[in-house]
XYZ file of C-alpha atoms in Angstrom:
625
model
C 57.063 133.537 65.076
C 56.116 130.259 65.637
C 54.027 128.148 68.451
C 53.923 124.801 68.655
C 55.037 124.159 64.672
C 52.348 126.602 63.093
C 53.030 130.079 62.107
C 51.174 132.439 64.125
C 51.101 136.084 62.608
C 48.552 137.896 64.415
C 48.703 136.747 68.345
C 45.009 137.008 70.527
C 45.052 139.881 73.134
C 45.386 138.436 77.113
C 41.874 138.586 79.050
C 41.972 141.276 82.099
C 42.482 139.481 85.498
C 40.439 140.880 88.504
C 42.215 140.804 91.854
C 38.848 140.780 93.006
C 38.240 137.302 91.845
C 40.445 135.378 94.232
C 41.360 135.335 97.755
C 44.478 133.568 98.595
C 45.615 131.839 95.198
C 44.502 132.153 90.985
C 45.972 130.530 88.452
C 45.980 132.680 85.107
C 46.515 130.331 82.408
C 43.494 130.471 80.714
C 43.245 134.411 80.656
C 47.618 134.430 80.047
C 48.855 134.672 76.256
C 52.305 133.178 75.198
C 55.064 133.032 72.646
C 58.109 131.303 71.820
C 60.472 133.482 70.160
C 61.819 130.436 68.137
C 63.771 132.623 65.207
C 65.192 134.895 68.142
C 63.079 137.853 66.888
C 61.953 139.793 70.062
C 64.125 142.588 71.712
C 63.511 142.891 74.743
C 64.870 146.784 74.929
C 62.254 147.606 72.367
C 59.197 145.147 73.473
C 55.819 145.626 72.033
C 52.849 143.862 72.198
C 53.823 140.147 70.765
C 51.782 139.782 67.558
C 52.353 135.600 67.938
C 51.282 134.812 71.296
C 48.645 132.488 71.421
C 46.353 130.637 74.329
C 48.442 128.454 76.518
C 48.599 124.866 74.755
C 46.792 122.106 77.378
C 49.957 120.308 77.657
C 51.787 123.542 78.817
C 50.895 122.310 82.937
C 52.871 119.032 82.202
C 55.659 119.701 79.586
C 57.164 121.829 77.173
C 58.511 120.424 74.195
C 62.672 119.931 74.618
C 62.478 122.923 71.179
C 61.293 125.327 72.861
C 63.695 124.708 76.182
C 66.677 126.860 74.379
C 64.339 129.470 73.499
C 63.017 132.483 75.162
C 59.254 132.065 76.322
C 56.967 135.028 76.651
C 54.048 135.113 78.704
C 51.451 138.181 78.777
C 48.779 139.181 80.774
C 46.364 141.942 81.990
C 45.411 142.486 85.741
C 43.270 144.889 86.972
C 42.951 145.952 90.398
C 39.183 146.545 91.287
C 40.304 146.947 95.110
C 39.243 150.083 96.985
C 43.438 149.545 98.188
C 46.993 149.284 96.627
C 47.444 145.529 96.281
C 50.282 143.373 95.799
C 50.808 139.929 94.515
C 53.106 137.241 93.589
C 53.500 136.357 90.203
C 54.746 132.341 90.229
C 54.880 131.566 86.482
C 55.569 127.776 86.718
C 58.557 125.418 86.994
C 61.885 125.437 86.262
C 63.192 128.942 85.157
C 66.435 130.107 85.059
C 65.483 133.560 84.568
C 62.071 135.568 85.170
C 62.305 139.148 83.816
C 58.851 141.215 84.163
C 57.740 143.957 81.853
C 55.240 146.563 82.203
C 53.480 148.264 79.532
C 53.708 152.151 79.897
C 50.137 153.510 79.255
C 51.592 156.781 77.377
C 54.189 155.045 75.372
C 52.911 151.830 74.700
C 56.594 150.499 75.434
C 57.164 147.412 77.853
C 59.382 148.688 80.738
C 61.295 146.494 83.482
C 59.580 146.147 86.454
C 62.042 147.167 89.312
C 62.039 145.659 92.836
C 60.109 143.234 91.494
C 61.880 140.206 93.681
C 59.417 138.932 96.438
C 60.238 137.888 99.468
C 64.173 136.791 100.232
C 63.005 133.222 101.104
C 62.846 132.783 97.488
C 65.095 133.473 94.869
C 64.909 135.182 91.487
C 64.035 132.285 89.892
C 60.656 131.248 91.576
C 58.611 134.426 91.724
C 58.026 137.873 90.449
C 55.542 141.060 92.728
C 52.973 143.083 91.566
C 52.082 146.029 92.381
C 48.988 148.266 91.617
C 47.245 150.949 92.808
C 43.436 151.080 93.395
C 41.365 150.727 89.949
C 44.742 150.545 87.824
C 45.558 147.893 85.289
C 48.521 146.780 84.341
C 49.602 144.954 80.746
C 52.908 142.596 81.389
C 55.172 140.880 79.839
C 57.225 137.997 81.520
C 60.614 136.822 79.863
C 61.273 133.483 80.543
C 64.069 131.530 80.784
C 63.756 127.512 80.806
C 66.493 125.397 82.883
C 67.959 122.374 80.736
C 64.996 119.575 81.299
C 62.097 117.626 80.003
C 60.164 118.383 83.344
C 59.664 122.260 82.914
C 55.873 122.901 83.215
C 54.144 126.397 82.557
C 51.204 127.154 85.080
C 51.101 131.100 85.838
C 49.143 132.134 88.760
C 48.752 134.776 90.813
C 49.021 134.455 94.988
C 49.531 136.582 98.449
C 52.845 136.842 99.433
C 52.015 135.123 102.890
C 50.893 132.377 101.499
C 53.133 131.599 98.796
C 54.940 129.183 101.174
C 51.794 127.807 101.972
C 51.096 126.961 97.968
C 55.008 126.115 97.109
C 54.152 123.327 99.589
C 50.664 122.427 98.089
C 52.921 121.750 94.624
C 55.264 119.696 96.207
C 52.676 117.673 98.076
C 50.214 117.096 94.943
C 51.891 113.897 94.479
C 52.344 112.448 97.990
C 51.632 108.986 97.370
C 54.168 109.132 94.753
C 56.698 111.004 96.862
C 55.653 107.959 99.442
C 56.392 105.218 97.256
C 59.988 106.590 95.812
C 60.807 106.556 99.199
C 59.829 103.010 100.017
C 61.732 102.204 96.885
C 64.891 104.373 98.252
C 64.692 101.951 101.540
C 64.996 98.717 99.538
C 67.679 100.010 97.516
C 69.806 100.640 100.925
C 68.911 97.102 101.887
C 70.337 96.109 98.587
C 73.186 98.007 99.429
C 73.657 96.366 102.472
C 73.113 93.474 101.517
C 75.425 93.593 98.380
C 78.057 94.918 100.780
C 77.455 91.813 103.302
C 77.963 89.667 100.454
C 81.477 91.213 99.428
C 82.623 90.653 102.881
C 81.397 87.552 103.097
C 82.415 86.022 99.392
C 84.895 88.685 98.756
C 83.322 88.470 95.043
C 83.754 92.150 93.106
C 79.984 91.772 91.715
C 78.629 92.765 94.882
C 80.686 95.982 94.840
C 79.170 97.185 91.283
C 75.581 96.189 92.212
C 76.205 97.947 95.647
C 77.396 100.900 93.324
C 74.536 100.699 90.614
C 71.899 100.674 94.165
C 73.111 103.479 95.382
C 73.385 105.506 92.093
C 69.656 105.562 91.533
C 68.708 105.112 95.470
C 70.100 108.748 95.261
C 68.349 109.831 91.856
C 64.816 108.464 93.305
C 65.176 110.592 96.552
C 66.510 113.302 95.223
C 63.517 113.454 92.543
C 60.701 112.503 95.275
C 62.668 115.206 97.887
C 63.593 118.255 95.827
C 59.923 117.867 93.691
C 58.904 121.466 92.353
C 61.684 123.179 95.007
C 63.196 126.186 92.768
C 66.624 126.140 94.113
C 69.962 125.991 92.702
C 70.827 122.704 93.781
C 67.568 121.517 92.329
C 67.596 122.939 88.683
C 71.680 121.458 88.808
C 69.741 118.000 89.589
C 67.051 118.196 86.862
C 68.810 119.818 84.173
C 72.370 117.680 84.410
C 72.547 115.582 87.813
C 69.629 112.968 87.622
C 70.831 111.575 83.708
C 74.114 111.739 84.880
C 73.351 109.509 88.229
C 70.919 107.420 85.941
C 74.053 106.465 84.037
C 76.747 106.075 85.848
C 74.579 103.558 88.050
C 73.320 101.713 84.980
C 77.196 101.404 83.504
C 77.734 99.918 86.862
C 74.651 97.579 86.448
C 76.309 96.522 82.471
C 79.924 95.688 84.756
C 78.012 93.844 87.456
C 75.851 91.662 84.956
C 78.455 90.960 82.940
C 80.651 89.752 86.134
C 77.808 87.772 87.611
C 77.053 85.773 84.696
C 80.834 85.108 83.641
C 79.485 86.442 80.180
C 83.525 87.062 79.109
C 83.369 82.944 79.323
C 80.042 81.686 79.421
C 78.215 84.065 76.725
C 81.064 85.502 74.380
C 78.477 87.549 72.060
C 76.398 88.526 74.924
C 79.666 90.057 76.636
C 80.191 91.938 73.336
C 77.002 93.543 73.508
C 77.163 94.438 77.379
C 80.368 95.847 76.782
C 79.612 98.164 73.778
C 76.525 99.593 76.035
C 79.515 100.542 78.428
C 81.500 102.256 75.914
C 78.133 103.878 74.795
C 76.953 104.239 78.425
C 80.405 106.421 78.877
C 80.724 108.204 75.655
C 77.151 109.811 75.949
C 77.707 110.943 79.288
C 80.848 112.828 78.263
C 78.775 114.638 75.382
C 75.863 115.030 77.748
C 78.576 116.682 79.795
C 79.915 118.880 77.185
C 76.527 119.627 75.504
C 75.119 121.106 78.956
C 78.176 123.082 80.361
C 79.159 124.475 76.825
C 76.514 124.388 74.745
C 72.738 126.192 74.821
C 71.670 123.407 72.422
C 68.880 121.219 75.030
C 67.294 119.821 71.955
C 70.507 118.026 70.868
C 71.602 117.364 74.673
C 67.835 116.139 75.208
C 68.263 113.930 71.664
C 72.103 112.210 73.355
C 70.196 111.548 76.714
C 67.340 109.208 74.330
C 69.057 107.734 72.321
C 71.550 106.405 75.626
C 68.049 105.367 76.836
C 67.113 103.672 73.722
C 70.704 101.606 73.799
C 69.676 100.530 76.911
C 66.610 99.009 75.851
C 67.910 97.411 73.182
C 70.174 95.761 75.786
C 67.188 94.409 77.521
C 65.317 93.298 74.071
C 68.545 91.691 73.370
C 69.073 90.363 76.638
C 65.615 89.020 76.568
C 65.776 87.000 73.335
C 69.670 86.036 74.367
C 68.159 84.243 77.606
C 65.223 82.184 76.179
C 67.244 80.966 72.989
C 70.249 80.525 75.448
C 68.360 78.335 78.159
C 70.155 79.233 81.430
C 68.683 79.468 84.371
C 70.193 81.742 85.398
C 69.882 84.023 82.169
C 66.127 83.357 82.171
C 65.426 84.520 85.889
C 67.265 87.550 84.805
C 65.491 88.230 81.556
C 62.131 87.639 83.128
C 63.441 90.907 85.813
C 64.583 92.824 82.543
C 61.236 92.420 80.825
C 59.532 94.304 83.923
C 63.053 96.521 83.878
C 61.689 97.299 79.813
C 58.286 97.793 80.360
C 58.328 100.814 82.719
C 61.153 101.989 81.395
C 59.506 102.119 78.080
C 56.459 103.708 79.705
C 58.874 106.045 81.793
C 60.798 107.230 78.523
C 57.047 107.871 76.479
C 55.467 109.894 79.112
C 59.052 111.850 79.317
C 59.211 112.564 75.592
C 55.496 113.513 75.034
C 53.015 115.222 76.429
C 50.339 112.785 76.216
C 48.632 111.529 79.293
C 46.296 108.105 79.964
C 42.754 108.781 81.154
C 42.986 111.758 84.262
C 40.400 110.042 85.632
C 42.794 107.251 86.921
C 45.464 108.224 90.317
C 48.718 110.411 89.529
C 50.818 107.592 89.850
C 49.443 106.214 86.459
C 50.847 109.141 84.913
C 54.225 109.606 86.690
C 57.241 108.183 84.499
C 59.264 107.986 87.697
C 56.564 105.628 89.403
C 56.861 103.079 86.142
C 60.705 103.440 86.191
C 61.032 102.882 89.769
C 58.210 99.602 89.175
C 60.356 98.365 86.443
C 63.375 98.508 88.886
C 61.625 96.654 91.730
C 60.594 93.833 89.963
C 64.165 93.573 88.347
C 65.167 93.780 91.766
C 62.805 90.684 92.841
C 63.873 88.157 89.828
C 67.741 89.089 90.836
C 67.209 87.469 94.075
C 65.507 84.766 92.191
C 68.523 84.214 90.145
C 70.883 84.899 92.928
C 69.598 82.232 95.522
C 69.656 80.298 92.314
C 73.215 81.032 91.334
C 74.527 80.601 94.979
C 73.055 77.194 95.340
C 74.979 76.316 91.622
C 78.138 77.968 93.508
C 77.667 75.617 96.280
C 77.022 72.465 94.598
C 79.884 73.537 91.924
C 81.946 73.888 95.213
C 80.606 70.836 96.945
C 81.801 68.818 93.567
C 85.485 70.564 93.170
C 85.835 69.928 96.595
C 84.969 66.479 96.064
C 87.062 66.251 92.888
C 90.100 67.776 94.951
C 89.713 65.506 97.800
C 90.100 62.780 95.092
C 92.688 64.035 93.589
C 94.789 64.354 97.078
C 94.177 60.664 97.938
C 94.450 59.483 94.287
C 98.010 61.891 94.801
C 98.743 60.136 98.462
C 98.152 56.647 97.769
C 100.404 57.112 94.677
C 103.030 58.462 96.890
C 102.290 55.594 99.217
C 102.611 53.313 96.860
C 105.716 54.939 95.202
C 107.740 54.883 98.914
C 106.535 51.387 99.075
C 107.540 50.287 95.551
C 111.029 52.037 96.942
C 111.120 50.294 100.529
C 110.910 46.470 98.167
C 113.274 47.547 95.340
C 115.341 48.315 98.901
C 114.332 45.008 100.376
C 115.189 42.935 97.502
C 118.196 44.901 97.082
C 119.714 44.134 100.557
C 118.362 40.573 100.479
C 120.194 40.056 97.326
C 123.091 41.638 98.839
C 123.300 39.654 102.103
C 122.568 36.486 99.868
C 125.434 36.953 97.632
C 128.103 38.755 100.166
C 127.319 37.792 103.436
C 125.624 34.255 102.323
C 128.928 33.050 100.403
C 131.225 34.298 103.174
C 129.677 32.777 105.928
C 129.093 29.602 103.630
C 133.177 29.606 103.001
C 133.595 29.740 107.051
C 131.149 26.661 107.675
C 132.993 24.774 104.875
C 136.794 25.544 106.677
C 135.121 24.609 109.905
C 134.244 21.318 109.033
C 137.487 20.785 106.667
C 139.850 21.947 109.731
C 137.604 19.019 111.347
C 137.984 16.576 108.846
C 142.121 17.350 108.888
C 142.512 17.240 112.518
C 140.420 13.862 113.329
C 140.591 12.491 116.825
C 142.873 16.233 117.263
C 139.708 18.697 115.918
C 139.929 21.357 119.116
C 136.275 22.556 120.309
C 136.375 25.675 119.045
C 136.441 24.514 115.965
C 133.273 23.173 116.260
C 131.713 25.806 118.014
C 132.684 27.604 114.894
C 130.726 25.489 112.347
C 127.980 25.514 114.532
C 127.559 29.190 115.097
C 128.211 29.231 111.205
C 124.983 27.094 110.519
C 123.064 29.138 112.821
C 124.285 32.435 111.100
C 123.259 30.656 107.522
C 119.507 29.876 109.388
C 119.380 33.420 110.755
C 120.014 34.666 107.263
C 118.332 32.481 105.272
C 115.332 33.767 107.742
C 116.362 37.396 107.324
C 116.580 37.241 103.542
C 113.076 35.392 103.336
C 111.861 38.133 105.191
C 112.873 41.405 103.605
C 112.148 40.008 99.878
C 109.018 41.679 98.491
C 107.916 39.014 96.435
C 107.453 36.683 99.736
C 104.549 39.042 101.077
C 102.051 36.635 100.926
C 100.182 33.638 103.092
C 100.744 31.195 100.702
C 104.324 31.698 100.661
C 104.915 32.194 104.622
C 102.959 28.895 104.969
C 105.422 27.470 102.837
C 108.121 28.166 104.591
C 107.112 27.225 108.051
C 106.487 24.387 106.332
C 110.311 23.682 105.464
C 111.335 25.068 108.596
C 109.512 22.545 110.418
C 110.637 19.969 108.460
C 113.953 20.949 108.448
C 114.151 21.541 112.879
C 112.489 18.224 113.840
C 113.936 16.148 111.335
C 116.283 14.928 114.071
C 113.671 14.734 116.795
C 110.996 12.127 117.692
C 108.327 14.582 116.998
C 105.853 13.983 114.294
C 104.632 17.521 112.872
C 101.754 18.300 110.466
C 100.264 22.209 108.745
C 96.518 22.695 108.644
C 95.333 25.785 106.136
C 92.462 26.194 104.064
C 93.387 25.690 100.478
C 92.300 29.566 99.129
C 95.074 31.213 100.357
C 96.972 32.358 97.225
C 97.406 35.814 96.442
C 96.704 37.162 100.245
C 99.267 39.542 101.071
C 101.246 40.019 104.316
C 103.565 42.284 104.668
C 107.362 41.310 105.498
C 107.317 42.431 109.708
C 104.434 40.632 110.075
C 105.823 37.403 108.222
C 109.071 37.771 110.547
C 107.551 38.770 113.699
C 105.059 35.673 112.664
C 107.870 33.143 111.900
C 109.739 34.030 114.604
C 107.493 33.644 117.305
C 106.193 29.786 115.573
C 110.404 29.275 115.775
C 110.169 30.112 119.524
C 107.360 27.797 120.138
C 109.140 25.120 118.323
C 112.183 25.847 120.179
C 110.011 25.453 123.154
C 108.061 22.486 122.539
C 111.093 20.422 121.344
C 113.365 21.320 124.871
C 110.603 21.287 127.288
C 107.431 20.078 126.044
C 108.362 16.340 125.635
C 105.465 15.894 123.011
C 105.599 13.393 119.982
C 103.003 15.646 118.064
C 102.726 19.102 116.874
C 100.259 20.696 115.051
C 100.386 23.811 113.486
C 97.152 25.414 111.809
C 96.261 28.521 109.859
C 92.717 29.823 109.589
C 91.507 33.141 107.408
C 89.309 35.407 108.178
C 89.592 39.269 108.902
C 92.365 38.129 111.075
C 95.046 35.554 110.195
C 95.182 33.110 113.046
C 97.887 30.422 113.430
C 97.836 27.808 116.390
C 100.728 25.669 117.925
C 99.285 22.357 119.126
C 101.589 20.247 120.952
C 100.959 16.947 123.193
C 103.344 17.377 125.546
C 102.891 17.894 129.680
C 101.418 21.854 129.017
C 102.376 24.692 131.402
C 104.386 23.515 134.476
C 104.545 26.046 137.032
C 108.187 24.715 137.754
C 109.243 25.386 134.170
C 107.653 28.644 133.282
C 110.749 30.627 134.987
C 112.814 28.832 132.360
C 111.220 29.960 129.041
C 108.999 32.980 130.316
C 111.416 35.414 128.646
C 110.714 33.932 125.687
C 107.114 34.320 125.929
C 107.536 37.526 126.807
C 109.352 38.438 123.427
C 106.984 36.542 121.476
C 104.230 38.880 122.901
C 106.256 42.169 122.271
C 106.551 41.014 119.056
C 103.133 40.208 117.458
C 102.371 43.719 119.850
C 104.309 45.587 117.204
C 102.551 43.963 114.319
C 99.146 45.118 116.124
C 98.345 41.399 116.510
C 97.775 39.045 119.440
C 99.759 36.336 121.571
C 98.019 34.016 123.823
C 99.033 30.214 125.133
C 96.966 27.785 127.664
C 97.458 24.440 128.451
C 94.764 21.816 126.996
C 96.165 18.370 126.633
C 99.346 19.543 126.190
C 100.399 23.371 124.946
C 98.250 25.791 122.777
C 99.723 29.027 121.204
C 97.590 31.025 119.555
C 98.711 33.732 117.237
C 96.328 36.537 115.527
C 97.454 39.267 113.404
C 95.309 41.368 110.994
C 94.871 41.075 107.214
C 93.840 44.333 106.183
């Protein structure tokens, strides 16, 4: 027979309780007498007085030791009834029991009988309260068999009350830590936020971390209400949540918290040996709960079901100390901001876990709250909950500016991918251009070369006989050669430049008013190598400065021309001729001309223009760029 680790073989005899001493409520526990039956000793079909029971132990109103849990308790105690009437009261031994069986002592036989009927009122179950029942001046000696449910929070504080106002004192209990109950709550609300807000953030980002934090909120959103709303309420539903229910939420939400932390910092990637660790908490995390499981629904072993539950806790503080040290020698941001909210998340969780596991107190002068594991647990939480945000604001601006930059990087890589097309189908159209220039020059060039040399040797043959279609045939031969001479210069890729097209106008000039009485002359600035222009814009070009030759050799009746290129964002390119300028008489006969010239520097996006001023000015712009 053995109380609190020290054999007890001769127990101390209960005090006599006088009804007469209270009015609506008296707790017995210093008068009461009790005794584990630890070696499963007492029968309860042949009780006796219980040699080993002993005073109630001071920590008996705040916890009984997870040993004695599997074992039957018994309680004794004397009450008298010094009433002038029959009295009855409730018997409320203390919380949780799964069983309450009540004893009398029978004053002949000195045997401890059941006490029948002895369920109070049917607002309350067996499991909350046992009546008394004595007549005036009798005493009665009792025994109460009880029967702990499977939890740490089971607290023995007997007293005696009126049936009418046992209600009234259930609620008193539950109340006697308001400002606890208070602050759970408050705690509950900012969990839903979080949930909200983790849910918002999965709809907006469609990222699966927002999902298991969502999860992990809610899991111990539920435990902290549940513990701050079913406080000291002896129900069914209540012992299923504090002997199996409230570990069981604890994990699950802190195996999401592992899957969510290890998601949000990319540990598979970023921190390989942190990954390993989060992930064998998991595969703890899991593996206790499943022996939890089994040791609670098969088993009446608590102490070994109460050892599993610690030593899941103590993993997950290890996770934290290791998560800690991982974040300062590691130096991310992110990891630091996180390990600053699991140092808070370690500290009341450590302080949670030793008021749990002993029955040791801090000063009672100081508030309840000081003494309530839950309150540290649920501090530890909030401030885990604060230094997430932290790290989450800070995470989402890295995810923006890491977006910003890719972004930026892809947008690159698009026009680095569409100017190499660009320059691909251009490489194309010039291997094409030189191609076809090539081609005319050798095939069409030869052949029409061969007909202009026939012409004139049919001419040569037939003398003072040479018919005029014959000459009309080596003429429109040499204008063919010109045309495709022109054509050829054009399309070849390796012309696209200033320098060259200046060139050429150059030898076209020379070559048109050889015969004429026109003097001629180029004006360009000498840094013009290496300028590019495109082949339309060098044939549209040419052939409008052919056009104004044309012109100003048939109608102009000049003996100068001048033709001048400037450079600037714009090539520019005037016609300067001394002739008699624009005739209003002679404009019908060369306005269709005009009229091409300005279609055609139109579909080079350039600029036609012509005034008189001393004679005819044609001005010419097209851009460079």
């Amino acid at each position: 027979m053995v109380l609190s680790g020290i054999s007890q073989p001769h127990g101390s005899p209960a005090d006599t309780i006088c009804l007469s001493r209270f009015q609506l409520y008296l707790p017995i526990g210093r008068e009461a007498r009790i005794y584990f039956d630890t070696a499963n000793l007492v029968k309860t079909d042949s009780l006796y007085a219980l040699p080993g029971s002993q005073p109630l132990p001071s920590s008996a109103d705040r916890k009984v030791a997870a040993r004695y849990v599997s074992k039957a308790c018994y309680l004794q105690f004397v009450v008298k009834n010094d009433l002038d009437r029959q009295t009855e009261v409730d018997f409320l031994p203390g919380f949780y029991f799964n069983t309450i069986n009540l004893f009398r002592r029978h004053p002949e036989t000195g045997k401890y009988e059941p006490v029948t009927s002895a369920i109070t009122q049917k607002t309350f179950n067996s499991h909350t309260v046992r009546k008394l029942s004595l007549r005036p001046g009798e005493t009665g000696n009792y025994i109460a068999e009880l029967g702990f449910i499977k939890t740490t929070v089971n607290t023995i504080t007997p007293c005696l009350t009126y049936g009418f106002y046992l209600p009234t004192l259930l609620s008193q209990f539950q109340n006697e830590k308001k400002l606890n109950a208070i602050i759970t709550y408050l705690v509950c609300g900012i969990m839903l936020m979080m949930i909200f807000y983790s849910l918002a953030g999965f709809y907006m980002n469609r990222s699966i971390e927002f999902i298991y934090y969502a999860a992990y909120a809610f899991m111990l959103g539920l435990m902290f209400f549940f513990k701050a709303y079913l406080y000291k309420t002896p129900t069914d539903s209540n012992f299923f949540f504090e002997s199996y229910f409230d570990f069981v939420l604890q994990g699950t939400g802190t195996l999401f918290y592992f899957i969510f932390l290890r998601t949000f910092i990319g540990s598979k990637t970023e921190f390989p040996l942190l990954n390993i660790i989060l992930y064998a908490q998991q595969v703890i995390t899991v593996s206790g709960l499943i022996l939890f499981t089994y040791l609670n629904f098969f088993t009446n072993n608590f102490p070994l079901q109460n050892l599993v539950e610690n030593l899941i806790k103590y993993a997950w503080s290890f996770s934290t100390i290791f998560f800690i040290i991982y974040a300062v020698v590691n130096r991310s941001y992110i990891l630091r901001y996180l390990a600053i909210g699991h140092t808070f998340l370690f500290l009341g969780g450590f302080l949670s876990l030793f008021l749990i596991n002993t029955a040791r107190r801090f000063n009672d002068q100081l508030t309840a709250l000081s003494n309530d594991s839950l309150f540290w647990y649920e501090m530890g939480i909030l401030f885990e909950l604060v230094f997430f945000l932290v790290a989450l604001s800070f995470k989402n601006k890295k995810d923006i500016s890491d977006r910003a930059r890719e972004k930026e990087r892809l947008l690159m890589d698009y026009e680095k991918e569409a100017y190499e097309r660009r320059m691909a189908i251009l490489a194309a159209k010039q291997d094409e251009r030189n191609r076809i220039s090539a081609d005319m020059h050798d095939e069409l060039g030869s052949g029409v070369t061969a007909i202009r040399l026939m012409s004139e040797l049919a001419k040569t043959k037939l003398k003072e006989h040479a018919l005029p279609e014959i000459e009309k045939i080596s003429v429109s031969a040499n204008d063919l050669i010109s045309k495709m001479n022109t054509i050829i210069w054009t399309m070849k890729s390796t012309n696209d430049t200033v320098d060259n097209m200046i060139a050429y106008v150059r030898s076209y000039a020379a070559e048109f008013l050889e015969n004429t009485d026109i003097r001629w002359r180029i004006e360009y600035p000498e840094n013009v190598a290496g300028i590019e222009l495109t082949g339309e814009k060098r044939r549209n070009i040419f052939l409008c400065i052919k056009e104004a030759l044309n012109n100003i050799a048939k109608h102009a009746r000049a003996s100068e021309v001048l033709i001048q290129f400037k450079l600037g964002p714009h090539l520019v390119i005037l016609i300067k001729d001394n002739g008699v300028g624009m005739q209003p008489d002679k404009i019908r006969a060369f306005s269709n001309g005009l009229s091409n010239m300005r279609k055609r520097m139109e579909t080079v996006d350039g600029h036609f223009g012509i005034r008189s001023e001393s004679g005819t000015v044609v001005t010419l712009s097209v851009p460079l760029a």
